[in-house]
Short mmCIF file of N, CA, C and O in Angstrom, two decimals:
data_model
loop_
_atom_site.label_atom_id
_atom_site.label_comp_id
_atom_site.label_asym_id
_atom_site.label_seq_id
_atom_site.Cartn_x
_atom_site.Cartn_y
_atom_site.Cartn_z
N MET A 1 39.69 -105.70 -3.65
CA MET A 1 38.23 -104.70 -3.58
C MET A 1 39.01 -103.22 -3.26
O MET A 1 40.07 -103.05 -2.63
N LEU A 2 38.55 -102.26 -3.40
CA LEU A 2 38.95 -101.03 -3.61
C LEU A 2 38.13 -100.16 -2.23
O LEU A 2 36.73 -100.48 -2.40
N VAL A 3 38.55 -99.78 -1.33
CA VAL A 3 38.06 -99.11 -0.47
C VAL A 3 38.62 -97.93 0.03
O VAL A 3 39.81 -97.12 -0.90
N LEU A 4 37.70 -96.94 0.07
CA LEU A 4 38.01 -95.30 0.48
C LEU A 4 37.95 -95.62 2.09
O LEU A 4 37.34 -95.84 3.06
N ILE A 5 39.32 -94.58 2.77
CA ILE A 5 39.04 -94.56 4.40
C ILE A 5 39.70 -93.38 4.53
O ILE A 5 40.31 -92.45 3.43
N THR A 6 38.60 -92.47 5.35
CA THR A 6 38.55 -91.12 5.27
C THR A 6 38.17 -90.83 7.02
O THR A 6 38.34 -91.98 7.75
N TYR A 7 39.01 -89.96 7.85
CA TYR A 7 39.22 -89.82 8.93
C TYR A 7 39.45 -88.23 9.34
O TYR A 7 39.34 -87.39 8.38
N ASP A 8 38.72 -87.79 10.32
CA ASP A 8 39.32 -86.79 10.90
C ASP A 8 39.86 -86.75 12.29
O ASP A 8 38.86 -87.28 13.35
N VAL A 9 41.19 -86.43 12.14
CA VAL A 9 41.34 -86.59 13.79
C VAL A 9 41.30 -85.34 15.16
O VAL A 9 41.94 -84.14 13.94
N ASN A 10 41.38 -85.06 15.84
CA ASN A 10 41.32 -84.14 16.53
C ASN A 10 42.35 -83.41 16.92
O ASN A 10 43.34 -84.49 17.67
N THR A 11 42.96 -82.19 16.21
CA THR A 11 44.53 -81.64 16.83
C THR A 11 44.92 -80.88 17.58
O THR A 11 45.34 -79.89 17.67
N GLU A 12 43.41 -80.63 18.62
CA GLU A 12 43.85 -79.21 19.38
C GLU A 12 45.02 -79.84 20.70
O GLU A 12 45.18 -79.03 21.06
N THR A 13 45.33 -81.11 20.40
CA THR A 13 46.50 -81.07 21.49
C THR A 13 47.61 -82.22 20.65
O THR A 13 47.48 -82.45 19.52
N PRO A 14 48.72 -81.68 21.31
CA PRO A 14 50.07 -82.51 20.81
C PRO A 14 49.44 -83.77 20.09
O PRO A 14 50.27 -84.46 19.78
N GLN A 15 48.99 -84.69 21.50
CA GLN A 15 48.86 -85.85 21.14
C GLN A 15 47.74 -85.96 19.85
O GLN A 15 47.88 -87.18 18.83
N GLY A 16 47.04 -85.61 19.98
CA GLY A 16 46.27 -85.50 18.43
C GLY A 16 46.93 -85.23 17.58
O GLY A 16 46.88 -86.12 16.11
N GLN A 17 47.67 -84.32 17.25
CA GLN A 17 48.89 -84.16 16.18
C GLN A 17 49.63 -85.15 15.80
O GLN A 17 49.60 -85.48 14.91
N LYS A 18 49.83 -85.97 16.96
CA LYS A 18 50.94 -87.04 16.62
C LYS A 18 49.82 -88.63 15.51
O LYS A 18 50.47 -89.21 14.94
N ARG A 19 48.51 -88.93 16.83
CA ARG A 19 47.78 -89.39 16.11
C ARG A 19 46.98 -88.95 14.89
O ARG A 19 47.75 -89.84 13.59
N LEU A 20 47.55 -87.93 14.01
CA LEU A 20 46.98 -87.49 12.80
C LEU A 20 47.86 -87.58 12.17
O LEU A 20 48.10 -88.26 10.69
N HIS A 21 49.23 -88.07 12.32
CA HIS A 21 50.52 -88.14 11.55
C HIS A 21 50.58 -90.01 11.07
O HIS A 21 50.71 -90.43 9.82
N GLN A 22 50.48 -90.62 12.58
CA GLN A 22 50.52 -92.10 12.47
C GLN A 22 49.51 -92.18 11.57
O GLN A 22 49.44 -93.03 10.56
N VAL A 23 47.87 -91.80 11.70
CA VAL A 23 46.89 -92.20 10.58
C VAL A 23 47.00 -91.85 9.49
O VAL A 23 47.64 -92.88 8.09
N ALA A 24 47.76 -90.75 8.83
CA ALA A 24 47.87 -90.34 7.56
C ALA A 24 49.10 -91.56 7.27
O ALA A 24 49.51 -92.21 6.11
N LYS A 25 50.63 -91.78 7.72
CA LYS A 25 51.06 -92.44 7.10
C LYS A 25 50.86 -94.10 7.21
O LYS A 25 51.26 -94.24 6.31
N THR A 26 50.17 -94.18 8.25
CA THR A 26 49.54 -95.77 8.07
C THR A 26 48.99 -96.05 6.39
O THR A 26 48.84 -96.87 5.49
N CYS A 27 47.72 -94.84 6.34
CA CYS A 27 47.15 -94.62 4.79
C CYS A 27 48.43 -94.82 3.85
O CYS A 27 47.59 -95.63 2.82
N LYS A 28 48.91 -94.00 3.85
CA LYS A 28 49.90 -94.10 2.81
C LYS A 28 50.75 -95.46 2.36
O LYS A 28 51.10 -95.80 0.91
N ASN A 29 50.73 -96.13 3.75
CA ASN A 29 51.62 -97.33 3.29
C ASN A 29 50.83 -98.47 2.44
O ASN A 29 50.72 -99.54 2.44
N PHE A 30 49.38 -98.10 2.83
CA PHE A 30 48.73 -99.27 1.95
C PHE A 30 47.58 -98.22 0.38
O PHE A 30 46.80 -99.02 0.08
N GLY A 31 48.14 -97.34 0.44
CA GLY A 31 46.92 -96.70 -0.98
C GLY A 31 47.66 -95.14 -0.92
O GLY A 31 48.53 -94.47 -0.81
N GLN A 32 46.46 -94.13 -1.75
CA GLN A 32 46.73 -93.26 -2.65
C GLN A 32 45.98 -92.38 -1.93
O GLN A 32 44.76 -92.15 -1.94
N ARG A 33 46.35 -91.28 -1.42
CA ARG A 33 45.79 -90.24 -0.63
C ARG A 33 45.36 -89.17 -2.37
O ARG A 33 45.64 -89.20 -3.00
N VAL A 34 43.94 -89.04 -2.02
CA VAL A 34 43.07 -88.29 -3.16
C VAL A 34 42.81 -87.48 -2.51
O VAL A 34 42.26 -86.39 -3.37
N GLN A 35 42.64 -86.63 -1.46
CA GLN A 35 42.58 -85.78 -0.78
C GLN A 35 43.29 -85.95 0.37
O GLN A 35 43.46 -86.77 0.90
N LYS A 36 43.00 -84.48 1.26
CA LYS A 36 43.59 -84.50 2.08
C LYS A 36 43.81 -85.44 3.99
O LYS A 36 44.42 -85.57 3.74
N SER A 37 42.49 -85.89 3.67
CA SER A 37 42.58 -86.59 4.94
C SER A 37 41.71 -88.15 4.08
O SER A 37 40.91 -88.92 4.20
N VAL A 38 41.60 -88.43 2.73
CA VAL A 38 41.12 -89.20 2.04
C VAL A 38 42.02 -90.31 1.41
O VAL A 38 42.71 -89.69 0.41
N PHE A 39 41.93 -91.34 1.41
CA PHE A 39 42.78 -92.44 0.90
C PHE A 39 41.66 -93.53 -0.10
O PHE A 39 41.62 -93.85 0.44
N GLU A 40 42.22 -93.87 -1.44
CA GLU A 40 42.07 -95.09 -1.86
C GLU A 40 42.74 -95.86 -1.94
O GLU A 40 43.84 -95.76 -1.94
N CYS A 41 42.69 -96.87 -1.43
CA CYS A 41 43.23 -98.26 -1.12
C CYS A 41 42.90 -99.62 -1.82
O CYS A 41 41.50 -99.68 -1.60
N LEU A 42 43.78 -100.00 -2.83
CA LEU A 42 43.08 -101.56 -3.06
C LEU A 42 43.95 -102.98 -2.53
O LEU A 42 44.94 -102.67 -2.34
N LEU A 43 42.77 -103.65 -1.55
CA LEU A 43 43.45 -104.28 -0.74
C LEU A 43 42.62 -105.65 -1.39
O LEU A 43 41.19 -105.74 -2.02
N ASP A 44 43.61 -106.11 -0.50
CA ASP A 44 42.69 -108.04 -0.47
C ASP A 44 42.12 -108.27 1.28
O ASP A 44 42.31 -107.12 1.66
N PRO A 45 41.55 -108.74 1.08
CA PRO A 45 40.82 -108.97 2.61
C PRO A 45 42.26 -109.26 3.59
O PRO A 45 41.84 -108.49 4.84
N LEU A 46 43.21 -109.69 3.71
CA LEU A 46 44.32 -109.81 4.58
C LEU A 46 44.86 -107.98 4.53
O LEU A 46 44.28 -107.79 5.93
N GLN A 47 44.31 -107.40 3.73
CA GLN A 47 45.33 -106.50 3.81
C GLN A 47 44.48 -105.32 4.68
O GLN A 47 45.04 -104.42 5.26
N LEU A 48 42.97 -105.66 4.59
CA LEU A 48 41.52 -104.68 4.76
C LEU A 48 41.88 -104.95 6.35
O LEU A 48 41.57 -103.87 7.10
N ALA A 49 42.31 -106.37 6.65
CA ALA A 49 42.25 -106.46 8.41
C ALA A 49 43.06 -105.49 9.16
O ALA A 49 43.13 -105.55 9.92
N LYS A 50 44.08 -105.68 8.40
CA LYS A 50 45.78 -105.43 9.21
C LYS A 50 45.33 -103.50 9.05
O LYS A 50 45.82 -103.11 10.30
N VAL A 51 44.72 -103.20 7.45
CA VAL A 51 44.52 -101.83 7.75
C VAL A 51 43.72 -101.34 8.72
O VAL A 51 43.76 -100.41 9.57
N ARG A 52 42.76 -101.97 9.09
CA ARG A 52 41.77 -101.37 10.14
C ARG A 52 42.39 -101.74 11.58
O ARG A 52 42.06 -100.60 12.70
N SER A 53 43.47 -102.77 11.99
CA SER A 53 43.23 -103.14 13.07
C SER A 53 44.85 -102.04 13.08
O SER A 53 44.13 -101.57 14.49
N LYS A 54 45.34 -101.72 12.63
CA LYS A 54 46.50 -100.67 12.44
C LYS A 54 45.62 -99.42 12.99
O LYS A 54 46.70 -98.96 13.55
N LEU A 55 44.77 -99.15 12.13
CA LEU A 55 43.98 -97.35 12.43
C LEU A 55 43.14 -97.71 13.71
O LEU A 55 43.18 -96.72 14.45
N SER A 56 42.58 -98.52 14.31
CA SER A 56 41.51 -99.00 15.20
C SER A 56 42.73 -99.01 16.62
O SER A 56 41.89 -97.94 17.38
N SER A 57 44.40 -99.18 16.48
CA SER A 57 45.09 -98.96 17.41
C SER A 57 45.25 -97.73 17.65
O SER A 57 45.81 -97.22 18.82
N ILE A 58 45.43 -96.72 16.46
CA ILE A 58 45.91 -95.42 16.42
C ILE A 58 44.76 -94.24 17.12
O ILE A 58 45.16 -93.60 17.86
N ILE A 59 43.68 -94.48 16.09
CA ILE A 59 42.94 -93.16 16.88
C ILE A 59 42.03 -93.37 18.61
O ILE A 59 42.07 -94.10 18.91
N CYS A 60 41.86 -92.05 18.67
CA CYS A 60 40.79 -92.07 20.08
C CYS A 60 39.22 -92.11 19.45
O CYS A 60 38.77 -91.13 18.97
N VAL A 61 38.86 -93.13 20.02
CA VAL A 61 37.25 -93.20 19.51
C VAL A 61 36.07 -92.49 20.51
O VAL A 61 35.27 -91.86 20.01
N GLU A 62 36.89 -91.54 21.56
CA GLU A 62 36.53 -90.55 22.05
C GLU A 62 36.58 -88.99 20.99
O GLU A 62 35.99 -88.33 21.20
N GLU A 63 37.46 -89.01 20.52
CA GLU A 63 37.76 -87.57 19.42
C GLU A 63 37.79 -87.70 18.15
O GLU A 63 37.52 -86.67 18.01
N ASP A 64 38.11 -89.09 17.82
CA ASP A 64 37.92 -88.96 16.48
C ASP A 64 37.19 -89.71 15.38
O ASP A 64 36.51 -90.61 16.52
N SER A 65 37.58 -89.82 14.26
CA SER A 65 36.17 -90.73 13.23
C SER A 65 37.18 -91.12 12.08
O SER A 65 37.80 -90.18 11.65
N LEU A 66 37.07 -92.36 11.79
CA LEU A 66 37.46 -93.17 10.69
C LEU A 66 36.76 -93.69 10.17
O LEU A 66 35.69 -94.50 10.79
N ARG A 67 36.41 -93.97 8.45
CA ARG A 67 35.06 -94.54 8.05
C ARG A 67 35.93 -94.91 7.03
O ARG A 67 37.40 -94.62 6.18
N ILE A 68 35.34 -96.38 7.19
CA ILE A 68 35.79 -97.16 5.77
C ILE A 68 34.59 -97.53 4.92
O ILE A 68 34.26 -98.48 5.35
N TYR A 69 34.73 -97.00 3.63
CA TYR A 69 33.83 -97.24 2.42
C TYR A 69 34.16 -98.09 1.21
O TYR A 69 35.48 -98.73 0.52
N HIS A 70 33.65 -99.70 1.49
CA HIS A 70 33.70 -100.84 0.50
C HIS A 70 33.47 -100.38 -0.87
O HIS A 70 32.15 -100.75 -1.33
N LEU A 71 34.26 -100.15 -1.71
CA LEU A 71 33.84 -100.20 -3.15
C LEU A 71 33.66 -100.79 -3.86
O LEU A 71 32.99 -100.85 -4.92
N GLY A 72 34.18 -101.92 -3.40
CA GLY A 72 34.10 -103.62 -4.04
C GLY A 72 34.99 -103.79 -5.80
O GLY A 72 36.23 -103.03 -5.24
N ASN A 73 34.82 -104.56 -5.92
CA ASN A 73 35.90 -104.49 -6.85
C ASN A 73 35.49 -104.23 -8.67
O ASN A 73 36.33 -103.90 -9.29
N ASN A 74 34.33 -103.63 -8.58
CA ASN A 74 33.53 -103.08 -9.88
C ASN A 74 33.50 -101.56 -9.23
O ASN A 74 32.67 -100.85 -9.88
N TRP A 75 34.70 -101.49 -8.94
CA TRP A 75 34.88 -99.50 -7.92
C TRP A 75 34.68 -98.60 -9.28
O TRP A 75 34.42 -97.54 -9.08
N GLN A 76 35.05 -99.18 -10.79
CA GLN A 76 35.65 -97.75 -11.51
C GLN A 76 33.86 -97.39 -11.95
O GLN A 76 34.13 -95.86 -11.91
N SER A 77 32.81 -97.98 -11.72
CA SER A 77 32.03 -97.43 -11.77
C SER A 77 30.92 -96.47 -11.01
O SER A 77 29.94 -96.36 -11.24
N HIS A 78 31.19 -96.62 -9.52
CA HIS A 78 31.21 -95.97 -9.05
C HIS A 78 32.13 -94.82 -8.55
O HIS A 78 31.42 -93.78 -7.36
N ILE A 79 32.80 -93.87 -9.49
CA ILE A 79 33.44 -93.10 -8.80
C ILE A 79 33.50 -92.20 -10.25
O ILE A 79 33.81 -92.25 -10.97
N GLU A 80 33.23 -90.84 -9.36
CA GLU A 80 33.20 -89.35 -10.22
C GLU A 80 34.04 -88.60 -9.84
O GLU A 80 33.83 -88.57 -9.03
N HIS A 81 34.70 -88.27 -10.63
CA HIS A 81 35.56 -86.97 -10.75
C HIS A 81 35.35 -85.58 -11.33
O HIS A 81 35.26 -85.80 -12.56
N MET A 82 35.71 -84.72 -10.09
CA MET A 82 35.35 -83.34 -11.40
C MET A 82 36.48 -82.47 -10.53
O MET A 82 36.86 -82.35 -10.00
N GLY A 83 37.38 -81.99 -11.31
CA GLY A 83 38.04 -81.16 -10.90
C GLY A 83 39.47 -81.19 -10.96
O GLY A 83 39.81 -81.75 -11.99
N ILE A 84 40.23 -80.91 -10.09
CA ILE A 84 42.04 -80.37 -10.20
C ILE A 84 42.58 -81.77 -9.55
O ILE A 84 41.38 -82.79 -9.28
N ASN A 85 43.39 -82.45 -9.96
CA ASN A 85 44.21 -83.73 -9.66
C ASN A 85 43.34 -84.65 -10.30
O ASN A 85 42.67 -85.22 -10.45
N LYS A 86 44.24 -85.18 -11.49
CA LYS A 86 43.75 -86.52 -12.19
C LYS A 86 43.37 -87.48 -11.13
O LYS A 86 43.85 -87.42 -10.12
N PRO A 87 42.44 -88.11 -11.69
CA PRO A 87 41.48 -89.33 -10.80
C PRO A 87 43.06 -90.60 -10.72
O PRO A 87 43.93 -90.98 -11.29
N TYR A 88 42.75 -90.88 -9.76
CA TYR A 88 43.61 -91.49 -8.97
C TYR A 88 43.21 -93.38 -10.04
O TYR A 88 42.14 -94.08 -9.38
N ASP A 89 44.40 -94.08 -10.51
CA ASP A 89 43.99 -95.55 -11.33
C ASP A 89 44.95 -96.04 -10.04
O ASP A 89 46.26 -96.48 -10.66
N PRO A 90 44.07 -96.86 -9.49
CA PRO A 90 44.88 -97.73 -8.49
C PRO A 90 45.71 -99.49 -9.15
O PRO A 90 46.53 -99.94 -8.57
N LYS A 91 45.06 -99.54 -9.85
CA LYS A 91 46.00 -100.46 -11.11
C LYS A 91 46.67 -100.38 -12.25
O LYS A 91 47.33 -101.14 -12.32
N GLY A 92 46.81 -99.04 -11.75
CA GLY A 92 47.76 -97.88 -12.82
C GLY A 92 49.40 -98.34 -12.09
O GLY A 92 49.56 -98.90 -11.62
N PRO A 93 50.45 -97.57 -13.13
CA PRO A 93 51.74 -97.49 -12.42
C PRO A 93 51.91 -96.76 -10.99
O PRO A 93 51.35 -96.00 -11.42
N LEU A 94 52.91 -97.64 -10.54
CA LEU A 94 52.88 -96.61 -9.09
C LEU A 94 54.14 -95.06 -9.43
O LEU A 94 53.80 -94.08 -8.69
N ILE A 95 54.67 -95.13 -9.97
CA ILE A 95 55.48 -94.35 -10.90
C ILE A 95 54.80 -92.92 -11.80
O ILE A 95 54.25 -93.76 -12.67
N ARG A 96 54.63 -91.98 -11.72
CA ARG A 96 53.90 -91.24 -12.35
C ARG A 96 55.30 -90.05 -12.85
O ARG A 96 56.05 -89.80 -12.79
#
């Protein structure tokens, strides 16, 4: 299934800046960055549980925001893209 992971990490402190780096690194391990704080990830249920667990251990729920949108298996009809950067095809080749 395709999930969209978005986050907003409070970077006013050094700890927040560290969390931001850790969240981005974790998301990169599971998907493709499509905007600065937005990742598209093609995951099975076990991978989704793993990324959710990792991210929830990093963020500070009092200062940060994390959203996971489930686009499902029929995701192609749910994404519309305009502007720069070619749309990401999670089923396409990894090397561009």
